[in-house]
Coordinates of N, CA, C and O in Angstrom, one line a residue:
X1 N 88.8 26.2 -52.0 CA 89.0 26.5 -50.7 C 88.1 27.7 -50.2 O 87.5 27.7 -49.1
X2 N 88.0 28.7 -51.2 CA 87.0 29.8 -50.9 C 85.3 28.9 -50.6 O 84.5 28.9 -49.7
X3 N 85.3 28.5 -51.5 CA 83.8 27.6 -51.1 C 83.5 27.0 -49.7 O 82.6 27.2 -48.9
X4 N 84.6 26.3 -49.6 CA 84.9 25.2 -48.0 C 84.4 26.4 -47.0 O 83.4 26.4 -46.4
X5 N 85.7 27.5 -47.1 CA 85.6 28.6 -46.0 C 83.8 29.2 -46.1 O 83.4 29.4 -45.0
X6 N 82.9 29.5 -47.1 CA 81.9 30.5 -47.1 C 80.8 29.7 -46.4 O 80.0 30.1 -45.6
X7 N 80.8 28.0 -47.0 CA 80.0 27.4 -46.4 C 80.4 26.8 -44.9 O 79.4 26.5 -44.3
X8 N 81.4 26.7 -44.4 CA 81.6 27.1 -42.8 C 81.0 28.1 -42.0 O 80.3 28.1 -41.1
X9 N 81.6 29.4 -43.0 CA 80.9 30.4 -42.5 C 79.3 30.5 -42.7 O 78.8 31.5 -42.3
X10 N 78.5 29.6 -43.3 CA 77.2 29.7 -43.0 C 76.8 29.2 -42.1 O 76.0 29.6 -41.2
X11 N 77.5 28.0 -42.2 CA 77.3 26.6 -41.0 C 77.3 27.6 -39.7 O 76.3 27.8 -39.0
X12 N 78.5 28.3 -39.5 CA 78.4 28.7 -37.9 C 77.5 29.5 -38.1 O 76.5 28.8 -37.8
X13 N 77.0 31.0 -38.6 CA 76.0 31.5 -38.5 C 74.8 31.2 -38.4 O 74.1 32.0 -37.8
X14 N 74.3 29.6 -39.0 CA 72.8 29.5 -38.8 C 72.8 28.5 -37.6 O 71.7 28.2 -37.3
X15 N 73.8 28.1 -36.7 CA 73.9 27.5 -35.8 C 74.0 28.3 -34.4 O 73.7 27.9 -33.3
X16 N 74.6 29.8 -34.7 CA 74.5 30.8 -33.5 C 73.0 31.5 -33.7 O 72.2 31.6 -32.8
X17 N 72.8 31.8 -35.0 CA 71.3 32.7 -35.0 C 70.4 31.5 -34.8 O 69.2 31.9 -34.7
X18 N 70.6 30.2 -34.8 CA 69.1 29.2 -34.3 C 69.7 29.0 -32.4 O 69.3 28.0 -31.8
X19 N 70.2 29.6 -32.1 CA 70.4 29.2 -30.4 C 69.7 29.9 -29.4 O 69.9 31.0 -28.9
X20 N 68.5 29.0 -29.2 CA 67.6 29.7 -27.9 C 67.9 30.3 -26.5 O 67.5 29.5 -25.6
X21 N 68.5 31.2 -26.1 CA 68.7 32.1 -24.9 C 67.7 31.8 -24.2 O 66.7 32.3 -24.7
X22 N 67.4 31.2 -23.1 CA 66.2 31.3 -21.6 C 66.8 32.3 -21.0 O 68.0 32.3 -20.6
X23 N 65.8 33.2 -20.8 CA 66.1 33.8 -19.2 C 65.3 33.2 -18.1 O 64.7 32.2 -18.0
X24 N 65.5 34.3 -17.2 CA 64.6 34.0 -15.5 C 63.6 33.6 -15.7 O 63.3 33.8 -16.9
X25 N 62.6 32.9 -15.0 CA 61.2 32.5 -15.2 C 60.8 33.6 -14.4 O 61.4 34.0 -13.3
X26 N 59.5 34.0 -15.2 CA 58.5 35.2 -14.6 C 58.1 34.5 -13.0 O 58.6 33.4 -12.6
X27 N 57.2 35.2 -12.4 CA 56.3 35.1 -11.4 C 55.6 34.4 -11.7 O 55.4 34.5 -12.9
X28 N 55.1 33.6 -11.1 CA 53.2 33.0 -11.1 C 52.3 33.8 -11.0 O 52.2 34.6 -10.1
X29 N 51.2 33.5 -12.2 CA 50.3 34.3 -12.1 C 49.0 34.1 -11.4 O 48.9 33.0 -10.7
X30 N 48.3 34.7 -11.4 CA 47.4 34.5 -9.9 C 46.8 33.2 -10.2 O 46.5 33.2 -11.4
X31 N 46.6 32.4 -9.6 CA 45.4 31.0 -9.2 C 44.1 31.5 -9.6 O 43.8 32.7 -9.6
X32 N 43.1 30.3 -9.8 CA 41.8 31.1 -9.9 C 40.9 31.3 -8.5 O 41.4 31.2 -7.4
X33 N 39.7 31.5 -8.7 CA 39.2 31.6 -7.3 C 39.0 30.8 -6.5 O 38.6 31.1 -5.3
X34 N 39.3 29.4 -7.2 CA 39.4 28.2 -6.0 C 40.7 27.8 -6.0 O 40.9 26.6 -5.9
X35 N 41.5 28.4 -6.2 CA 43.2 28.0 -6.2 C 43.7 27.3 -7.2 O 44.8 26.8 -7.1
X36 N 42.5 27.2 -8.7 CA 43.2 26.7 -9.8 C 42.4 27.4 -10.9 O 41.2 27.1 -11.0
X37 N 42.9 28.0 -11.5 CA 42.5 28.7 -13.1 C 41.8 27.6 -13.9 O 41.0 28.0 -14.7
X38 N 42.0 26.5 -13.7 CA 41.7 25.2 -14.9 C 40.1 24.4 -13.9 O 39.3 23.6 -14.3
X39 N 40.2 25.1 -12.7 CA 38.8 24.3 -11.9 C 37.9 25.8 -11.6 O 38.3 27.0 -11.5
X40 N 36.5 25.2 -11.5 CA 35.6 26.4 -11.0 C 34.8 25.1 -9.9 O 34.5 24.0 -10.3
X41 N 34.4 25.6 -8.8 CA 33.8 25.1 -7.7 C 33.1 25.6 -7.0 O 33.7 26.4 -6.4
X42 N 31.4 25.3 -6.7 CA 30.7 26.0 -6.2 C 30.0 25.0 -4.9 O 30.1 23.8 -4.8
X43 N 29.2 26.1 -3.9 CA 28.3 24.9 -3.1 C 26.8 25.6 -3.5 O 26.6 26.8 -3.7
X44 N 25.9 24.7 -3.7 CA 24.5 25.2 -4.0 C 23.5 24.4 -3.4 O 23.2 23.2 -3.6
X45 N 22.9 25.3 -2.4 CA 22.2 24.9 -1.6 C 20.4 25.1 -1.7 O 19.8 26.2 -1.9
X46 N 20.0 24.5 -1.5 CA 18.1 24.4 -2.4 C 17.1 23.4 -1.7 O 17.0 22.2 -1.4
X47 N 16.2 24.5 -1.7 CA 14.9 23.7 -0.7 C 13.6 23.8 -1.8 O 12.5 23.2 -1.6
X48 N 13.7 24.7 -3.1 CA 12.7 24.7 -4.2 C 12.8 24.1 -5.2 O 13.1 24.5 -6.3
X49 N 12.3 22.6 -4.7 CA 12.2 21.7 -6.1 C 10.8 21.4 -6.6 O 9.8 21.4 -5.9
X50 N 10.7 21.1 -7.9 CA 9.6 20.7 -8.3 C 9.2 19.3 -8.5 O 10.0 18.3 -8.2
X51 N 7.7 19.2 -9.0 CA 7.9 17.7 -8.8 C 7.1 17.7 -10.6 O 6.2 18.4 -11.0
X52 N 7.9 16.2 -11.6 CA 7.5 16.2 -12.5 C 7.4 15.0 -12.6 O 8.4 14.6 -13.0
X53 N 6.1 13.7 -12.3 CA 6.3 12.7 -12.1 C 7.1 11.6 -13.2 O 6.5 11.2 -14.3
X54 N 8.6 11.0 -12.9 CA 8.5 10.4 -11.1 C 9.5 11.0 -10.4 O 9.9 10.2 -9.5
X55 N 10.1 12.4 -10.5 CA 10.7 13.0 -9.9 C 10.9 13.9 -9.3 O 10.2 14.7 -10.0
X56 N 11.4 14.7 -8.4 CA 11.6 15.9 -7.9 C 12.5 16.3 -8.5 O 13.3 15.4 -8.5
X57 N 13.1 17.5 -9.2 CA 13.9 18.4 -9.7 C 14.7 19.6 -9.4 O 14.5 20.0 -8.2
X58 N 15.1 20.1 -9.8 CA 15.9 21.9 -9.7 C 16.4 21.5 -11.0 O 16.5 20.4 -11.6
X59 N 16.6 23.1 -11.4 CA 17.5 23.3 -12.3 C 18.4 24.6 -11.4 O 18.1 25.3 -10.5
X60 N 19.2 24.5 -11.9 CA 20.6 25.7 -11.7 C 21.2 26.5 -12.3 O 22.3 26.0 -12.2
X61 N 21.3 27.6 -13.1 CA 22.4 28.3 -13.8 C 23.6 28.2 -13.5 O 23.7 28.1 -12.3
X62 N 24.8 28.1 -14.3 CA 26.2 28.1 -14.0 C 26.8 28.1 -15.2 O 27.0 27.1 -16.0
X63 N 27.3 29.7 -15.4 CA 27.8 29.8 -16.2 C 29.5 29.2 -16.9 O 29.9 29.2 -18.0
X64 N 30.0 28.7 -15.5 CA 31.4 27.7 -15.9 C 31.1 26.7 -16.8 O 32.0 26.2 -17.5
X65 N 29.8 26.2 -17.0 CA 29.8 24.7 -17.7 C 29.6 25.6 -19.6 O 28.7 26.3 -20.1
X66 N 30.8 25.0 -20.0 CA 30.8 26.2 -21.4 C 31.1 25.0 -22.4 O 31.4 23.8 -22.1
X67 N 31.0 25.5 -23.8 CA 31.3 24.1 -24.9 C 32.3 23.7 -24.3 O 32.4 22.5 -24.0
X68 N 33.3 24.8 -24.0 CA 34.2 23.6 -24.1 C 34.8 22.6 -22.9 O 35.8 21.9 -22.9
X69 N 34.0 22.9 -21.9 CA 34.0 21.9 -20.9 C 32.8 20.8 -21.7 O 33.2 19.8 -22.3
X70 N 31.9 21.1 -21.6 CA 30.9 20.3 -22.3 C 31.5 19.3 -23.7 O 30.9 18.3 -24.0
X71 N 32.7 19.6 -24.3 CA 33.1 19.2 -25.5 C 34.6 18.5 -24.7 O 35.0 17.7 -25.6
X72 N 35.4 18.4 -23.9 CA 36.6 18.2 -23.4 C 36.5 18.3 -21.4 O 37.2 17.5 -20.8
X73 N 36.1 18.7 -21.1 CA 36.2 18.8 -19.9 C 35.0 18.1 -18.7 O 33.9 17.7 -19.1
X74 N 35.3 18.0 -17.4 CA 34.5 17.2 -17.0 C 33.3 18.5 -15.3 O 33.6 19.4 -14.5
X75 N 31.8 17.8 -15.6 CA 31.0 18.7 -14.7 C 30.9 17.2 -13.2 O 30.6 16.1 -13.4
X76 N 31.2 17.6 -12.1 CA 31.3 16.8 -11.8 C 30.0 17.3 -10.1 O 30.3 18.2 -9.3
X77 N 29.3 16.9 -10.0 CA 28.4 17.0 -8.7 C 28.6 15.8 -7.4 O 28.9 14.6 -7.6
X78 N 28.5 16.3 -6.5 CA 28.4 15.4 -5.1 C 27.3 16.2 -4.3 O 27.2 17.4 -4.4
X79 N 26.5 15.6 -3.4 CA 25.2 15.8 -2.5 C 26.0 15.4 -1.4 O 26.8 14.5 -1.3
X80 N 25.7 16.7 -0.2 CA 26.0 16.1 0.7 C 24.8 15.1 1.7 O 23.6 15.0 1.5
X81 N 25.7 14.5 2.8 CA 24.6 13.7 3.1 C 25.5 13.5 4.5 O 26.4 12.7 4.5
X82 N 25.1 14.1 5.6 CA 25.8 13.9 7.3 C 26.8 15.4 6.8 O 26.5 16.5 6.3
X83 N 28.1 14.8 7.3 CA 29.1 15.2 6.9 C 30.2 15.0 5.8 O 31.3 15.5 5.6
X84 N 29.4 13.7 4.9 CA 29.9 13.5 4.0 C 29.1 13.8 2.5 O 28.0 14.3 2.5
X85 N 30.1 13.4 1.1 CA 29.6 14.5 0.0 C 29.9 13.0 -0.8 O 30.9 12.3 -0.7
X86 N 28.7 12.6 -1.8 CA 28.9 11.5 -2.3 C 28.2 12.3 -3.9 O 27.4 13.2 -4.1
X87 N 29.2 11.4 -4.8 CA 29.4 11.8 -6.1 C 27.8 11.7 -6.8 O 27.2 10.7 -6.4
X88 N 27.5 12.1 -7.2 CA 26.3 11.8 -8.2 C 26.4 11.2 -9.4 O 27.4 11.5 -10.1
X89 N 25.6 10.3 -10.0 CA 24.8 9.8 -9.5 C 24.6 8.8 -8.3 O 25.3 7.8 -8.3
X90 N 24.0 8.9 -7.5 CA 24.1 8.1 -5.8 C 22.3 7.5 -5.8 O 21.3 7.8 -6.4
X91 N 22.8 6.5 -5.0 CA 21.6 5.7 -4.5 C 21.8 5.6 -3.0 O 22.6 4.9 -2.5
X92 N 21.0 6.3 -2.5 CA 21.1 5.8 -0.8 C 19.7 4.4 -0.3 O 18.8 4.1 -1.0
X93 N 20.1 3.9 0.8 CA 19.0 2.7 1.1 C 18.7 3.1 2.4 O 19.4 2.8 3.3
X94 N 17.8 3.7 2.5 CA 16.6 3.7 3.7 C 16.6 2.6 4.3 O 17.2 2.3 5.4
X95 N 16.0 1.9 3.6 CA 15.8 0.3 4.0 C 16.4 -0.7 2.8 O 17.1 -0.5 1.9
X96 N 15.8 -2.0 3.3 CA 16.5 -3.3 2.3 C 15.5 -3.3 1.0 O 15.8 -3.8 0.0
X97 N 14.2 -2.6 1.1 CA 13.6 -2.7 0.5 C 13.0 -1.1 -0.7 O 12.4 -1.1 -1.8
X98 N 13.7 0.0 0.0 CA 13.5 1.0 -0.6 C 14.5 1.4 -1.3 O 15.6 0.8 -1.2
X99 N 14.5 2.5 -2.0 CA 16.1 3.5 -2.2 C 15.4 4.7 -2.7 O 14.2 4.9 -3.1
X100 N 16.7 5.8 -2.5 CA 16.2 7.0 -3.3 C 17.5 7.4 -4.2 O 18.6 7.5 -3.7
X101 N 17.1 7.6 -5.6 CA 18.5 7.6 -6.5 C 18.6 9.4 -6.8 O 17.7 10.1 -7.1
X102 N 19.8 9.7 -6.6 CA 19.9 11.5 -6.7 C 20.9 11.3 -8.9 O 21.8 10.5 -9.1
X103 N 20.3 12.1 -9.7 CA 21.2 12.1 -11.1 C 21.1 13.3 -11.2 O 20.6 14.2 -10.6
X104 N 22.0 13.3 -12.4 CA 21.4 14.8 -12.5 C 22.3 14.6 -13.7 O 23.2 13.7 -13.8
X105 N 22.1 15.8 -15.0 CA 22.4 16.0 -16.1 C 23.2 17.5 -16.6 O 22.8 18.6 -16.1
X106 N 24.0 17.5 -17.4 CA 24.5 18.8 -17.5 C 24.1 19.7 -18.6 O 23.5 19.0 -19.4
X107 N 24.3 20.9 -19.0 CA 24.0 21.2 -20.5 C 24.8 22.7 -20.3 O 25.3 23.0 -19.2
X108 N 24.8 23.8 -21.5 CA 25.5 24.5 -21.5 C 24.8 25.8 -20.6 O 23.7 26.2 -20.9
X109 N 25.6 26.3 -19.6 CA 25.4 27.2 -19.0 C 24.6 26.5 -17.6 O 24.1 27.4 -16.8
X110 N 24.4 25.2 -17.4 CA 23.3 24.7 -16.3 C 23.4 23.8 -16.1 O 24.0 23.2 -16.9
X111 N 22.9 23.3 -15.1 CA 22.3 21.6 -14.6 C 21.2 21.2 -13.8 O 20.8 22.0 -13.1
X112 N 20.9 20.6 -13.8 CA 19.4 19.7 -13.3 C 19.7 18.6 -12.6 O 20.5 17.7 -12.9
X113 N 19.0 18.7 -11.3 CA 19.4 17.3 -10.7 C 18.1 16.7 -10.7 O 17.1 17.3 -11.1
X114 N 18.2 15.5 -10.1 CA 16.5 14.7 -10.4 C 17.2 13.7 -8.9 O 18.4 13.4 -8.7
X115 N 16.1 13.5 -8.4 CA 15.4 12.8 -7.1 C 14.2 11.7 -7.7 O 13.2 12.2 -8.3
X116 N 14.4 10.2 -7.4 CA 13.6 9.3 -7.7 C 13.8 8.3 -6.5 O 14.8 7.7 -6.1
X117 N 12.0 8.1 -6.1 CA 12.3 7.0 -5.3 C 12.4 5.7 -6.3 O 12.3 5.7 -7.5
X118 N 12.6 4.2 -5.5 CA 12.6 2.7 -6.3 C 11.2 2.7 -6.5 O 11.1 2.0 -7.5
X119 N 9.8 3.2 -6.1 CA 9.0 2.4 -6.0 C 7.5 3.2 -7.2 O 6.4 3.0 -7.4
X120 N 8.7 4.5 -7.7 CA 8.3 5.4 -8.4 C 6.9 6.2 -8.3 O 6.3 6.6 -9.3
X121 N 6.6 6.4 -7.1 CA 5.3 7.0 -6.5 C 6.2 8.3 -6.0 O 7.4 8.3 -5.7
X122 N 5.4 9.3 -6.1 CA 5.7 10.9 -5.3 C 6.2 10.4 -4.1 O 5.5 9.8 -3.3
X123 N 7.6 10.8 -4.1 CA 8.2 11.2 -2.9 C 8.0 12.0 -1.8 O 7.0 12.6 -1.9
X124 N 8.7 12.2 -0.8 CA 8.5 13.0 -0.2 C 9.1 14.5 -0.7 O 10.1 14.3 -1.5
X125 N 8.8 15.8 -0.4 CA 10.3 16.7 -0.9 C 11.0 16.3 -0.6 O 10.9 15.5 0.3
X126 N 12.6 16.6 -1.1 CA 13.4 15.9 -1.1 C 14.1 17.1 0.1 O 15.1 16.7 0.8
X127 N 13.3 18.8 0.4 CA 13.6 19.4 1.4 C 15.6 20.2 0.9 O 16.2 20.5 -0.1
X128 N 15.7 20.4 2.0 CA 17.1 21.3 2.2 C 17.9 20.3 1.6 O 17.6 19.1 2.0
X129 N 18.8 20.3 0.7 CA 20.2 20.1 0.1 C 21.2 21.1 -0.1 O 21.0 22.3 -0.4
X130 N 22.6 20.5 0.0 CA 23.4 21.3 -0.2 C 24.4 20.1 -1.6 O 24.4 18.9 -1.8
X131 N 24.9 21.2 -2.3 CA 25.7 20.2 -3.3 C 26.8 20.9 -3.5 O 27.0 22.0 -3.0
X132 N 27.7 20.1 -4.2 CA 28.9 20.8 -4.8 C 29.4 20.2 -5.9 O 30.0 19.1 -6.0
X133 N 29.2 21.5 -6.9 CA 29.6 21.1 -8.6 C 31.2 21.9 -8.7 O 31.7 23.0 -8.4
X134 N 31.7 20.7 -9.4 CA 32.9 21.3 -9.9 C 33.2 20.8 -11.1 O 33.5 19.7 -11.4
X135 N 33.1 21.9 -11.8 CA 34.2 22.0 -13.5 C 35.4 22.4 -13.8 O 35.9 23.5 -13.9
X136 N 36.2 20.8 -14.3 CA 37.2 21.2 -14.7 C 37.6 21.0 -15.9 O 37.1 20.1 -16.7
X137 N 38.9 21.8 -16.3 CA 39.1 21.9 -17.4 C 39.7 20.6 -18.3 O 40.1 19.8 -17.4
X138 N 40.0 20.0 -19.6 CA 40.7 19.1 -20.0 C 42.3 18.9 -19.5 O 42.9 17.9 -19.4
X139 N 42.6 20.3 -19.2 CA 43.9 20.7 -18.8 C 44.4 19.8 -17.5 O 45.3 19.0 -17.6
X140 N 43.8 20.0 -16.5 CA 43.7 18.9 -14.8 C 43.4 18.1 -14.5 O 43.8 17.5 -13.5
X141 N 42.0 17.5 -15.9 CA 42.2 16.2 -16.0 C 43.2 15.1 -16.3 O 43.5 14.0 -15.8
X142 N 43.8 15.8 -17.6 CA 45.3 15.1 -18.1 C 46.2 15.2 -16.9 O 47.0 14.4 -16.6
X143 N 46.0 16.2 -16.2 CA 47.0 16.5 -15.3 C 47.2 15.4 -14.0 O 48.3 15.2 -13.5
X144 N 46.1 15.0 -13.6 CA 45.9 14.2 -12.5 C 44.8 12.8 -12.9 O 43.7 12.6 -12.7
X145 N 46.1 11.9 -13.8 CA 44.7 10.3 -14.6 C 44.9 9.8 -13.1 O 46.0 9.8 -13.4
X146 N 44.8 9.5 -12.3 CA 44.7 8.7 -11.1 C 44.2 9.2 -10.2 O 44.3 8.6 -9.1
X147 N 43.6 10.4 -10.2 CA 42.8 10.9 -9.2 C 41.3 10.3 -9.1 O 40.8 9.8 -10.1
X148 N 40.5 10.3 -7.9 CA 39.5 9.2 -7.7 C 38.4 10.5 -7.6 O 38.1 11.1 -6.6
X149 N 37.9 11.0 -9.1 CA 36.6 11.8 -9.0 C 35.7 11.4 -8.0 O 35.3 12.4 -7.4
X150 N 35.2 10.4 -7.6 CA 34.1 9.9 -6.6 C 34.6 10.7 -5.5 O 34.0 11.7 -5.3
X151 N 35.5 10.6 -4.9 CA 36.2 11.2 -3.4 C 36.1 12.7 -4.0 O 36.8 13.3 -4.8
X152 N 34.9 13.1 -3.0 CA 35.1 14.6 -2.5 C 36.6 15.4 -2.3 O 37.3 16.1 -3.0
X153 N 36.8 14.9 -1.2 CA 37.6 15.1 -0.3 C 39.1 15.3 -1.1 O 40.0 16.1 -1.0
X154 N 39.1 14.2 -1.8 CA 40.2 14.1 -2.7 C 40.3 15.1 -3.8 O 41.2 15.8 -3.8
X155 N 39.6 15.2 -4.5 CA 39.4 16.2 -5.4 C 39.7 17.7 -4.7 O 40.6 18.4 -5.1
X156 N 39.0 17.9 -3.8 CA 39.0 19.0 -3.1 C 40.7 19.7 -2.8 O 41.1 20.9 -2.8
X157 N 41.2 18.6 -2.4 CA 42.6 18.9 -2.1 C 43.3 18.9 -3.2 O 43.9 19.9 -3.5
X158 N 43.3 17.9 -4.0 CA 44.1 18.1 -5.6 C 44.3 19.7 -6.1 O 45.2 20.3 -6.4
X159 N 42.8 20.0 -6.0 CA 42.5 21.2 -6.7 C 42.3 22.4 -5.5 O 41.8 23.5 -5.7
X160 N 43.0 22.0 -4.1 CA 42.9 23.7 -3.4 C 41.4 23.7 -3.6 O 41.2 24.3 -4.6
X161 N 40.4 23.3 -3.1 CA 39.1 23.8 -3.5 C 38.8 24.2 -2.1 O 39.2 23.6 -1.1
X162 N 37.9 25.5 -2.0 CA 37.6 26.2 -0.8 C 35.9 26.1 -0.9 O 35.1 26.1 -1.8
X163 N 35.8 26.0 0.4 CA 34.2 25.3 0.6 C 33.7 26.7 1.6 O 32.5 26.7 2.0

């Protein structure tokens, strides 16, 4: 009987000392500077490109693109064009017979965009551009699988992004 009673009395003790108490949930802590800690968003605008045939170039520093975006997370660019912003890599058609393809590549701390016409002769400069790179983390990816990276516009709102 003394046994029965001592291991009772353990049973309830390790069943009150294993019982997790929640309190209040803190505050939110601040957003990042585009209204999400897990996104960084910039606009970069550029009239000095080079030409290395068969392309026109820039490179850019940006220090958001880090291993571990580079290793898990996504660099994601759009060019605008009117009033709209189309994802990269893009092919626009002048005509039925020409095009000009905008790519561009990422790497740690930077990116490079490249300008190629179809018919691979020097272009013209490719002149004033404006772009908009955004890096996000693995975290908002997981967060949002149905979001349509191509759409500016969409992304932009998901993520609070200020232009």
């Amino acid at each position: 009987m003394k046994k029965t009673l001592t291991l009772c009395l353990v049973a309830l003790s390790f069943l009150f000392n294993s019982c997790i108490v929640e309190g209040e949930q803190g505050p939110q802590g601040p957003a990042g500077s585009d209204g999400n800690a897990n996104v960084v968003s910039s606009s970069l605008t550029t009239s000095n490109w080079s030409y290395l045939s068969p392309d026109w170039y820039i490179n850019f520093n940006y220090d958001a693109i880090t291993q571990d975006i580079l290793d898990n997370g996504a660099v994601l660019l759009y060019v605008k064009s009117g009033s709209n912003y189309f994802q990269l890599p893009y092919t626009f058609y002048p005509s039925s017979t020409y095009s000009r393809t905008y790519t561009f590549k990422h790497y740690l701390g930077g990116l490079s965009v490249y300008v190629t016409d179809s018919d691979l002769t020097q272009p013209l400069n490719p002149g004033l551009l404006t772009f908009k790179v955004v890096v996000i983390a693995s975290s908002s990816i997981a967060k949002y699988p149905n979001l349509d990276l191509n759409n500016y516009e969409e992304v932009k709102k998901t993520f609070d992004l200020k232009d």
